Coordinates of C-alpha atoms in Angstrom, one line a residue:
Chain F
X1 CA -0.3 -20.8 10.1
X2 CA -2.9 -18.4 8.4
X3 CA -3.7 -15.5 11.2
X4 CA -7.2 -15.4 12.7
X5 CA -9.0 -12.2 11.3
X6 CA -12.5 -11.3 11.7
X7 CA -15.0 -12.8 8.9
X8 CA -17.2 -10.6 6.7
X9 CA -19.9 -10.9 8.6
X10 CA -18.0 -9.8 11.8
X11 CA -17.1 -6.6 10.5
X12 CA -20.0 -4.5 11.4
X13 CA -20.1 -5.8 14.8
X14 CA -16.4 -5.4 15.5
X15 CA -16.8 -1.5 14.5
X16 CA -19.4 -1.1 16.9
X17 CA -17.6 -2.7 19.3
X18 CA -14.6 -0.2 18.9
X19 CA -17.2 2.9 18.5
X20 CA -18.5 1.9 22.1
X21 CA -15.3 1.4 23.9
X22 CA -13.9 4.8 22.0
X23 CA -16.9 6.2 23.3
X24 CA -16.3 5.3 26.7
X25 CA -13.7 5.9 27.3
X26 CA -14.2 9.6 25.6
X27 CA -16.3 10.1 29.0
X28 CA -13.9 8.6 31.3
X29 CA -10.8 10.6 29.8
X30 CA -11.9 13.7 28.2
X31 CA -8.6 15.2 29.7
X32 CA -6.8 13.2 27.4
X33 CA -8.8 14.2 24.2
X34 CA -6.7 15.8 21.7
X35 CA -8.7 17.4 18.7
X36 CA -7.2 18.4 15.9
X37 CA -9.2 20.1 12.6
X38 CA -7.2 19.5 9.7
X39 CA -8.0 19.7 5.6
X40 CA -6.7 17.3 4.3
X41 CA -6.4 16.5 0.4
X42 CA -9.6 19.3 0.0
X43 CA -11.8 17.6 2.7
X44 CA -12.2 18.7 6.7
X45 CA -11.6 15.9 8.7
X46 CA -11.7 16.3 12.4
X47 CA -9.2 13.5 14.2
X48 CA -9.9 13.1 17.5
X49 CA -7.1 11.5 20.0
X50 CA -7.4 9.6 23.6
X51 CA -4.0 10.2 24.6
X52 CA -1.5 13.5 23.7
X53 CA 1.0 10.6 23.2
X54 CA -0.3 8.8 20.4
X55 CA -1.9 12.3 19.2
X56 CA 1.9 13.5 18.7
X57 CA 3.0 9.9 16.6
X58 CA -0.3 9.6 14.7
X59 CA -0.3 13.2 14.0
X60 CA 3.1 13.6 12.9
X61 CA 3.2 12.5 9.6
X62 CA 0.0 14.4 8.4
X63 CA 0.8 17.3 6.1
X64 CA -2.5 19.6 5.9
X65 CA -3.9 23.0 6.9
X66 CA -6.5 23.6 9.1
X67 CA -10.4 24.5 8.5
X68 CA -12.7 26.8 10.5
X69 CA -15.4 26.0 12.9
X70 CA -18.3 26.9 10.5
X71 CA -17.4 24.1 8.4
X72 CA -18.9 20.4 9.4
X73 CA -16.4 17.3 9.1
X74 CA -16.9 15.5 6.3
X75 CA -14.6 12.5 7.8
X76 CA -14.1 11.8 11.5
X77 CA -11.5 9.9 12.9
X78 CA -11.4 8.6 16.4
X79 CA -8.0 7.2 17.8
X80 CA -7.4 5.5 20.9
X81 CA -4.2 3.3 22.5
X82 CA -5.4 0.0 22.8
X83 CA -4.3 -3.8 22.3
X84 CA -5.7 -4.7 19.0
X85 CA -7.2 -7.9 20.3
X86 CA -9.7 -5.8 22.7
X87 CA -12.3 -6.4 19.8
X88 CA -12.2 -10.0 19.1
X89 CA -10.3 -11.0 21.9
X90 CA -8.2 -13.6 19.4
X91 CA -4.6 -14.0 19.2
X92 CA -2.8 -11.3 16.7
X93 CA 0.4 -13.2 16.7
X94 CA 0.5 -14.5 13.5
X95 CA -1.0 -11.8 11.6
X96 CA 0.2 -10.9 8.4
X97 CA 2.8 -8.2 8.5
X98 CA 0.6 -5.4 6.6
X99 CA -2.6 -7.1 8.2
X100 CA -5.5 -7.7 5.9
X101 CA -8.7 -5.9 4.9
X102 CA -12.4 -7.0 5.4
X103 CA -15.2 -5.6 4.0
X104 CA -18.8 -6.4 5.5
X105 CA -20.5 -7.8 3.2
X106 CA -22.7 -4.6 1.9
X107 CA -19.1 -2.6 1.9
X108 CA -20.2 -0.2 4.3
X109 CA -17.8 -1.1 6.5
X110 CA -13.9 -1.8 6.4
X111 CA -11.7 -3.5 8.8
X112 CA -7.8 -3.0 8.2
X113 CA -6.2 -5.8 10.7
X114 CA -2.8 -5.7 11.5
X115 CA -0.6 -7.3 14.5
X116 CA -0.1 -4.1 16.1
X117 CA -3.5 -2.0 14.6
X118 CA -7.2 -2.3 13.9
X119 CA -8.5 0.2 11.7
X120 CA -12.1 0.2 11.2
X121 CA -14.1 3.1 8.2
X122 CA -18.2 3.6 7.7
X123 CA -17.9 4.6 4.6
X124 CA -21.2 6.0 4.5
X125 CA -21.1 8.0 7.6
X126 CA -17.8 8.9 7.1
X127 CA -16.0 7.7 10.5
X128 CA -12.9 5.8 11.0
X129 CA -11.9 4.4 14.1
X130 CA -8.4 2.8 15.1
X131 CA -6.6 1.5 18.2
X132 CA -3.0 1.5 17.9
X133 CA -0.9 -0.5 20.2
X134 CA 1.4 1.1 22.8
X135 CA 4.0 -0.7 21.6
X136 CA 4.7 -1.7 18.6
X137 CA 3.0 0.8 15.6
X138 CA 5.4 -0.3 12.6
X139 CA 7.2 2.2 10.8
X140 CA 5.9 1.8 7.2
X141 CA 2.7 2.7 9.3
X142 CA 3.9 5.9 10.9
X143 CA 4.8 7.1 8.1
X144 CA 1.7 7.0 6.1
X145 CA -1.5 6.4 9.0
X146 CA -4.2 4.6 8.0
X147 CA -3.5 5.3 4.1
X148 CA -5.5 2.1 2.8
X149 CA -8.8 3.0 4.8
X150 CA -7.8 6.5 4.0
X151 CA -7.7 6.1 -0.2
X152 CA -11.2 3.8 0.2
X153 CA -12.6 6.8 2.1
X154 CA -11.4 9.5 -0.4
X155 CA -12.2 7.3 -3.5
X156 CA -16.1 7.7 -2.6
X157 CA -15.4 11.5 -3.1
X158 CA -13.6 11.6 -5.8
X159 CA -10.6 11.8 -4.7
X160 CA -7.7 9.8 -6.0
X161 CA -4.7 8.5 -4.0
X162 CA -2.0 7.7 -6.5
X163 CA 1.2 6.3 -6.0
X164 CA 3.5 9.5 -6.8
X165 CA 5.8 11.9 -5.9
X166 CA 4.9 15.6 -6.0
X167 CA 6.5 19.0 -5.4
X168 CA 5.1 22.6 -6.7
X169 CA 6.1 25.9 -7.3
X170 CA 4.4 29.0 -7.9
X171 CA 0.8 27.1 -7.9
X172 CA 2.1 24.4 -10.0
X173 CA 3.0 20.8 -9.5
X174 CA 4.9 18.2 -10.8
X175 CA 3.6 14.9 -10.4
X176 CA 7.0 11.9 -10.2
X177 CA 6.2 9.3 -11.5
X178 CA 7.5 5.6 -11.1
X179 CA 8.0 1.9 -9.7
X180 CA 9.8 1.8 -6.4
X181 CA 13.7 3.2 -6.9
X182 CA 13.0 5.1 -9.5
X183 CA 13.9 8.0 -7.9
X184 CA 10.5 9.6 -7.0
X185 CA 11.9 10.1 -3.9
X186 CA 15.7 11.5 -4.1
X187 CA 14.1 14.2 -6.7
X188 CA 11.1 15.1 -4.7
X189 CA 13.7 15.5 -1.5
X190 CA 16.3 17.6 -3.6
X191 CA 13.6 20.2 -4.8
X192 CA 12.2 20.3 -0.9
X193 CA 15.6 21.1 0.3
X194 CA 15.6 24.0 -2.5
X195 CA 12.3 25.4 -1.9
X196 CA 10.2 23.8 -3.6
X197 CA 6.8 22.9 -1.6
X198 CA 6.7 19.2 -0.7
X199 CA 3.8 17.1 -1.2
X200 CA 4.4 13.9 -0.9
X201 CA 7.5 11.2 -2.1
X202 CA 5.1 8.3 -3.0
X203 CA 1.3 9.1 -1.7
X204 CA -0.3 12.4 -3.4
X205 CA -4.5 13.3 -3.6
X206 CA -5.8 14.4 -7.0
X207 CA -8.7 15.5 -7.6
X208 CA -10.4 17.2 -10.7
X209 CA -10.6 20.7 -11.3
X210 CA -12.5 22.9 -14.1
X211 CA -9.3 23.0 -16.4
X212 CA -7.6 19.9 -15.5
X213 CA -6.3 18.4 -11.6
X214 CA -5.0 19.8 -8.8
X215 CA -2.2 17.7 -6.7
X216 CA -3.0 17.4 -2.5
X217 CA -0.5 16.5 -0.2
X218 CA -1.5 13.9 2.6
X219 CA 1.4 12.7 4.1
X220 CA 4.6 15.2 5.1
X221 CA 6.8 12.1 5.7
X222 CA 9.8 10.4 3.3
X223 CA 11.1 7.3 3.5
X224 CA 15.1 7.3 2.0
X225 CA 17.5 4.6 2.1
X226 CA 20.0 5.3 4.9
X227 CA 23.2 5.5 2.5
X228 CA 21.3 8.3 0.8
X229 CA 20.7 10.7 3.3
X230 CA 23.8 12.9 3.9
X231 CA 23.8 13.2 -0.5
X232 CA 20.1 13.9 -0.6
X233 CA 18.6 15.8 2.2
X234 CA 20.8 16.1 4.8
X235 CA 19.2 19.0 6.3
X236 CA 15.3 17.9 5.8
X237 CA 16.4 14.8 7.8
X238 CA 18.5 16.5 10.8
X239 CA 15.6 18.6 11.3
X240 CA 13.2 16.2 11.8
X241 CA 11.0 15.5 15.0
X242 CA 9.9 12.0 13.4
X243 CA 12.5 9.9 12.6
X244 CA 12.7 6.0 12.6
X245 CA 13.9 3.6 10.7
X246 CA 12.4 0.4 8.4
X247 CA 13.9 -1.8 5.6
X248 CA 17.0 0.2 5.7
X249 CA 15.3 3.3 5.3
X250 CA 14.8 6.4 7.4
X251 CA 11.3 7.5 8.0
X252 CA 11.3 11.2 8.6
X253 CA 9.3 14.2 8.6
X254 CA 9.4 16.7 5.6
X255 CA 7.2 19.1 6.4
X256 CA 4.8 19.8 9.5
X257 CA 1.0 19.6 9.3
X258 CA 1.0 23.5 8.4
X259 CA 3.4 22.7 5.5
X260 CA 1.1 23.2 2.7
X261 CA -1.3 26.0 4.1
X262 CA 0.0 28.3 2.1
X263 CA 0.3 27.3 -1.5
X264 CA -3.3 26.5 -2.4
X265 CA -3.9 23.6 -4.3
X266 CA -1.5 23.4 -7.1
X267 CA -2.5 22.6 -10.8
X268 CA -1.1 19.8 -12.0
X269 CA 1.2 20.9 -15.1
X270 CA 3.6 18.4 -15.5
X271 CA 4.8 14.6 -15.2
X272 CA 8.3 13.6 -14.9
X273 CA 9.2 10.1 -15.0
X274 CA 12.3 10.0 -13.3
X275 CA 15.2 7.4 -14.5
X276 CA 19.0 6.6 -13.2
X277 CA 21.3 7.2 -16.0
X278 CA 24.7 6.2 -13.6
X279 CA 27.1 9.2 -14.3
X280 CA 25.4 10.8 -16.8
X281 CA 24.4 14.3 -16.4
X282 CA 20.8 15.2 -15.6
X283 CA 18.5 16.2 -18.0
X284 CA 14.7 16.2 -19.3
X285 CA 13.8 14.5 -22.2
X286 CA 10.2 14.2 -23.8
X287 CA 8.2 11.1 -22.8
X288 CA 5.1 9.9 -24.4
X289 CA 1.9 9.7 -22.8
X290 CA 1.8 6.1 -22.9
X291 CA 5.3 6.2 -21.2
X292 CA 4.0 8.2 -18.3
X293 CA 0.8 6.2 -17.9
X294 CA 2.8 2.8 -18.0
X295 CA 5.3 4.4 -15.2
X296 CA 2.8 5.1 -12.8
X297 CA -0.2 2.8 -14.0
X298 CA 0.8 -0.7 -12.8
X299 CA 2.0 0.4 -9.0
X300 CA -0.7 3.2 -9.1
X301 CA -4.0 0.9 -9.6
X302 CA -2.1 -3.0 -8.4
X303 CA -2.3 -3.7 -5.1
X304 CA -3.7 -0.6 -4.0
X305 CA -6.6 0.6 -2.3
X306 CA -8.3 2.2 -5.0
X307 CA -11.0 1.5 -7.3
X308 CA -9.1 0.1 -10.7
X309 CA -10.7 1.5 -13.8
X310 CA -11.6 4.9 -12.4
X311 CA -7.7 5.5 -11.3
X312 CA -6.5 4.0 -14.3
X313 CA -9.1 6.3 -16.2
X314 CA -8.1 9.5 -14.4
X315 CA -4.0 9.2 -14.8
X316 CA -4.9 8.4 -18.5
X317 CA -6.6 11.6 -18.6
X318 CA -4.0 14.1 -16.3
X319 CA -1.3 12.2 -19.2
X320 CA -3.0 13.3 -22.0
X321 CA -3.7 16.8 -20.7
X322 CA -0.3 18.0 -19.7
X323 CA 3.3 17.2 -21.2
X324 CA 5.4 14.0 -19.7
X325 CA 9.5 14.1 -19.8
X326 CA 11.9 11.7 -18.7
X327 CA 14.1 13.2 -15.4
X328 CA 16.9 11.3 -16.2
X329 CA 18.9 11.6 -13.0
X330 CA 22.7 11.6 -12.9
X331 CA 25.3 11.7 -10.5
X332 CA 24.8 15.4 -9.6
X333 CA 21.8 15.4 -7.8
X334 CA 21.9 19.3 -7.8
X335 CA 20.9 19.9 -11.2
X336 CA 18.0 18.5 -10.4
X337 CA 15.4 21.0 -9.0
X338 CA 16.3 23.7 -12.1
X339 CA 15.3 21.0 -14.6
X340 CA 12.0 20.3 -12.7
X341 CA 11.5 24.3 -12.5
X342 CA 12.3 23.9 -16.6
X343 CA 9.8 21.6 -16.6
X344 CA 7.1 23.6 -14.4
X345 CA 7.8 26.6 -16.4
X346 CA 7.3 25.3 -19.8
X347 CA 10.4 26.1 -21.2
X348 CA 11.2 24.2 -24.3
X349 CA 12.7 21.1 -23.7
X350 CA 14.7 19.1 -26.7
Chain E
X1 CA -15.3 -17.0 -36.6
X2 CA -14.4 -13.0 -37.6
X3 CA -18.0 -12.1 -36.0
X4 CA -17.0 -12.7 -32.8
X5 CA -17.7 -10.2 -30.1
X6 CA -15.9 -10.3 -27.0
X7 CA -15.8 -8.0 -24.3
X8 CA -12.9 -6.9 -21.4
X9 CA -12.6 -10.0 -18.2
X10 CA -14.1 -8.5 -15.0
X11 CA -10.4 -8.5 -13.7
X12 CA -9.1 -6.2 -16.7
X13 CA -8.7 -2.1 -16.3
X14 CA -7.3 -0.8 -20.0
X15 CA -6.8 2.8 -20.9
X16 CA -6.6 3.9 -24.7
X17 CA -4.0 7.2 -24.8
X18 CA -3.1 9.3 -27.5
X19 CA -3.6 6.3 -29.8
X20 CA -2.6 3.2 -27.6
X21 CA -3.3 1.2 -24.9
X22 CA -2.2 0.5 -21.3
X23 CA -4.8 -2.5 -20.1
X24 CA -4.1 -4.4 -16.2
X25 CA -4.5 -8.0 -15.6
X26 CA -5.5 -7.0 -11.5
X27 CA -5.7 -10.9 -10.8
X28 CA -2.1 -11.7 -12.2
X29 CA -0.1 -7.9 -12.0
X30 CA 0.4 -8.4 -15.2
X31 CA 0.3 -5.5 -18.0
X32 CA 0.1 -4.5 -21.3
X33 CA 0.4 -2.3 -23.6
X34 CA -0.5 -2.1 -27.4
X35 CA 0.7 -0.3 -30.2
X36 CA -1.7 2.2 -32.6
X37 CA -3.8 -0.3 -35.0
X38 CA -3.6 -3.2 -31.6
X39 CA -5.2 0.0 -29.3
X40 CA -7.7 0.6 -31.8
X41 CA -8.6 -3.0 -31.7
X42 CA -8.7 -3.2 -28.0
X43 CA -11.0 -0.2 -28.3
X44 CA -13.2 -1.9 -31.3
X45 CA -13.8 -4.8 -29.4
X46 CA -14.6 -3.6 -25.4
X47 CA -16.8 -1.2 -27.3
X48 CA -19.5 -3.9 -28.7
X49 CA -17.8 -4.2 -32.3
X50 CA -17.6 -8.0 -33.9
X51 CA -13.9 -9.0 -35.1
X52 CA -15.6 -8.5 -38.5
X53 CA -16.8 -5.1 -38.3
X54 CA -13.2 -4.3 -36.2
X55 CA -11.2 -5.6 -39.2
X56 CA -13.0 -3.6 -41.3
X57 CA -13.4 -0.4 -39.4
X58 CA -9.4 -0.8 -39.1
X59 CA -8.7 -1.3 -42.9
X60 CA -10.8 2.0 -43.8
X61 CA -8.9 4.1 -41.4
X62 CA -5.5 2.4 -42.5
X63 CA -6.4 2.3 -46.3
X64 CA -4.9 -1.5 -46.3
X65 CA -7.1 -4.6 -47.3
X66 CA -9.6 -5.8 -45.3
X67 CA -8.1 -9.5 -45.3
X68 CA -5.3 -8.3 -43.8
X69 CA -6.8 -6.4 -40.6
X70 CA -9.1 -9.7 -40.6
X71 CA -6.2 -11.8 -39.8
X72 CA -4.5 -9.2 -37.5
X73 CA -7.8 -8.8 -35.4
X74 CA -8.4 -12.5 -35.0
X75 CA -5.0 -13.0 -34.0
X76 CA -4.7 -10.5 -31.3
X77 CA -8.5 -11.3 -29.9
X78 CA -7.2 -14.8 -29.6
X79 CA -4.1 -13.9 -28.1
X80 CA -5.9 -10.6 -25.4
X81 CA -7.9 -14.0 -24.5
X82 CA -5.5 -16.6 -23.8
X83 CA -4.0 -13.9 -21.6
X84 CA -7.5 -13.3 -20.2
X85 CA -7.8 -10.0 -20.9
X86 CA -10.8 -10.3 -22.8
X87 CA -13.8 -13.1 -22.9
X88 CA -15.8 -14.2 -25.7
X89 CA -19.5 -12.8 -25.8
X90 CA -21.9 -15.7 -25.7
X91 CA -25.2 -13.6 -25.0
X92 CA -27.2 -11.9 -28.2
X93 CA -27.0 -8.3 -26.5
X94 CA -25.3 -5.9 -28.1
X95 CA -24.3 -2.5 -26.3
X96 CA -22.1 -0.7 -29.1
X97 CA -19.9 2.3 -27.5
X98 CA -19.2 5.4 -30.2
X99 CA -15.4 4.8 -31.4
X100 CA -13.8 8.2 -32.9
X101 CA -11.7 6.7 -35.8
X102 CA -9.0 9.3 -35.8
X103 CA -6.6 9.8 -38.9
X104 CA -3.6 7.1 -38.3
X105 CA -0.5 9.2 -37.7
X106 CA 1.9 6.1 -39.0
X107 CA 1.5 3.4 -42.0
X108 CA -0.7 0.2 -40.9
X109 CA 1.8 -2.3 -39.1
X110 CA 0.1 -5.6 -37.5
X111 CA -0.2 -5.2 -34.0
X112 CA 1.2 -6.1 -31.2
X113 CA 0.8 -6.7 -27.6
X114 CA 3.9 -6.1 -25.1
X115 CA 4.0 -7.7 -22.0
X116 CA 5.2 -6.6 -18.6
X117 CA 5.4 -9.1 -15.9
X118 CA 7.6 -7.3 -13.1
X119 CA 5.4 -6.3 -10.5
X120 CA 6.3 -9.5 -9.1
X121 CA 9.4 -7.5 -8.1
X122 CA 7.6 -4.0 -7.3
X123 CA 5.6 -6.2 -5.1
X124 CA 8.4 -6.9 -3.3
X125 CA 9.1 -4.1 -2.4
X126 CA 6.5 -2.7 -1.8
X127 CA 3.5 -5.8 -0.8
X128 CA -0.6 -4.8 -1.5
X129 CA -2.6 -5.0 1.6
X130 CA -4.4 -9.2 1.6
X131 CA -8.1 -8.7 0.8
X132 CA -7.8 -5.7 -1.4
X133 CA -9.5 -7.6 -4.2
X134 CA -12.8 -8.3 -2.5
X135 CA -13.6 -4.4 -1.1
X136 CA -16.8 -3.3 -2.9
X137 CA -16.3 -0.2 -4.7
X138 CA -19.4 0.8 -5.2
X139 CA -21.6 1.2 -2.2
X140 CA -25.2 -0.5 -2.5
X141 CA -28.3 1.8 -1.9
X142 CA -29.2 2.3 2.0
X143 CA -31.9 -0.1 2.2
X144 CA -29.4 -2.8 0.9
X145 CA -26.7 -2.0 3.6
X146 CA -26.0 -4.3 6.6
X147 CA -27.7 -4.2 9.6

């Protein structure tokens, strides 16, 4: 049975709807507002939060620094707890599992509908409301809030969500590129646990820069299949306040929302396409451009919320700026982070 | 039929690098990728150039005869449109795009287009959001805007 969203033509008038009632409820319970100034991926965004419950679970998975009162918020986002039906009053039940989008029909406005949230962006004024259900936020959600509205949003400012893992060093990152199991994730962990910054195992901002891109993190949060856990990042995962579990994989926090404060906005100096080679030992190996652009391409610009061309346009552009090697990854996950460090520093690789 | 023109389906994002050429079916998930003279054909032909004037761009930077690159170009037009990555040009415009021709690093070899159809799979994994495809990318002016 197809689930019951809201038409095209609804859209508008479902985000009003939602505006209102966040509104109202703003003056009913300002005790229980929660504001929160963060910069995230370049941008001051100030969230806003009826409830210090759902501010701690939506806020938890955000990785970004803060931003001071003289600037003005370039994106708002207003959160309540509510039952996602409050706008339409129709049944959620059958719902799609990762909900659907709606656009009005000008585009101005975005609806993300899912069983257990209703995310609604003004692109133009730069607002996105959401109420979350008390009870059942999924986990794939948790992990990454609101990324499609999110990547929509940041795409009309030129900035790029791409589907990548990232880590820096010294001002310089290494973008990870890949399909799902390629090992984005075990490699971004490993360097975390040595010291590397952490910017993000599958979601990372870019966004141009005078001589080339720089890499943002948005999300502080890994997902890693269960069996992995004690070989990978055993301590990244003990440590974590968020932790739950989806698909067979743990959802956890890898760094805190002042993870990144520190390191700037690294350039973006190399891609690694990371590859299993079974019990082989680790090493880097020269990859062509084409090679990096068709491992991150297809997953990058399908079934994603970004524009197509200009995403595919941009990665073609980061690949033929800086150098691309193959991470093939062996048994020792160890010898990892001093062959992405290789890589970051330059070194000659054969 | 070598004056063709054709230019890239609405559905299609492609990407010539360093010599060749990722381009995205976004309708099917399928993608492809062509070698040196097939991503300089790709290029020709989204850029406004006939199949004529592509086969013989392509045998001047190749040094090869022209009947050659004719045969290779019409081939791999036909073959980018069956897969529809490309659609024929019916309309007399012409809106040519400047091509650099840039010294061919490896001998002429006739081209040809590799096909990956396993995002099936990724999307498995890892599912797009329903209704991705009909989001607006570009925002209309404000007079045009609902309500």
């Amino acid at each position: 049975m197809e689930a019951d969203f809201p038409s095209a033509s609804e859209v508008e008038g479902v985000y009003r709807t939602l505006a209102t009632r966040f509104e109202r409820e703003l003056r009913s319970a300002s005790g229980a507002l929660c504001e929160e100034k963060l910069r995230l991926a370049g941008k001051p965004v100030l969230v806003r939060v009826l409830g210090h419950e759902l501010a701690e679970r939506a806020l938890a998975a955000f990785t970004a620094s803060g931003w001071s009162g003289e600037d003005v918020a370039e994106l708002r986002i207003d959160l309540l707890a509510a039952p996602v039906s409050a706008g339409t009053g129709r049944d959620r039940s059958d719902a799609e599992p990762f909900g659907r989008l709606v656009s009005s029909p000008s585009g101005r406005y975005l609806l993300h509908d899912t069983k257990s949230f209703r995310a609604l962006l003004d692109r133009r004024g730069g607002r996105l409301i959401a109420a979350i259900s008390d009870l059942d936020w999924p986990a794939w959600e948790q992990a990454k809030p609101l990324s499609s509205l999110l990547a929509v949003w940041y795409s009309g400012q030129d900035v790029s969500f791409i589907h990548a893992g990232a880590v820096a060093l010294d001002g310089q990152a290494a973008l990870l590129l890949g399909a799902g199991g390629s090992g984005k994730t075990t490699a971004t962990l490993v360097c975390a646990q040595a010291g590397f910054t952490f910017l993000g195992d599958d979601c990372v901002a870019l966004t141009r820069r005078p001589d080339g891109f720089s890499a943002h993190a948005v999300y502080g949060t890994a997902a890693l299949e269960e069996r992995h856990l004690a070989r990978v990042a055993p301590e990244l995962a003990a440590r974590s306040a968020l932790t739950t579990s989806v698909d067979g994989k743990r959802v956890f926090r890898v760094v805190g929302r002042s993870g990144v404060s520190e390191v700037g906005d690294p350039y973006v100096s190399v891609l690694l396409l990371p590859r299993l080679v079974g019990n082989g030992r680790s090493g880097l190996r020269p990859a062509r451009p084409r090679e990096a652009l068709l491992a991150v391409a297809p997953s990058s610009v399908l079934g994603r919320a970004v524009p197509a061309s200009e995403t595919l346009g941009r990665l073609a552009e980061v690949a033929a700026l800086v150098p691309s090697y193959w991470l093939e990854m062996g048994a020792n996950v160890d010898e990892l982070p001093g062959l992405v460090a290789r890589a970051l520093a330059g070194e000659e690789v054969v | 039929m070598s004056d063709d023109r054709y230019a890239s389906a609405p559905e299609v994002a492609g990407e010539v690098i360093d010599g060749e050429a990722i381009v995205i079916n976004l309708e099917t998930g399928i993608y492809y990728s062509l070698d040196r003279a097939g991503a300089l054909i790709w290029e020709l032909l989204t850029s406004g150039y006939d199949a004529a004037e592509t086969a013989e761009m392509l045998a001047s930077a190749y040094g090869v005869p022209v009947e050659r690159t004719r045969d290779d170009t019409v081939g791999l037009a036909g073959e980018l449109v069956r897969e529809g990555l490309l659609l024929a040009r019916t309309d007399g415009s012409r809106d040519l795009k400047p091509v650099v021709l840039a010294e061919p690093a490896r001998s002429y070899e006739t081209p040809r287009l590799e096909r990956y159809a396993d995002m099936g799979d990724l999307f498995a994994l890892d599912p797009p959001t329903p209704g991705l495809a009909d989001i607006p990318w570009r925002l209309p002016d404000r007079s045009a805007e609902d309500g």
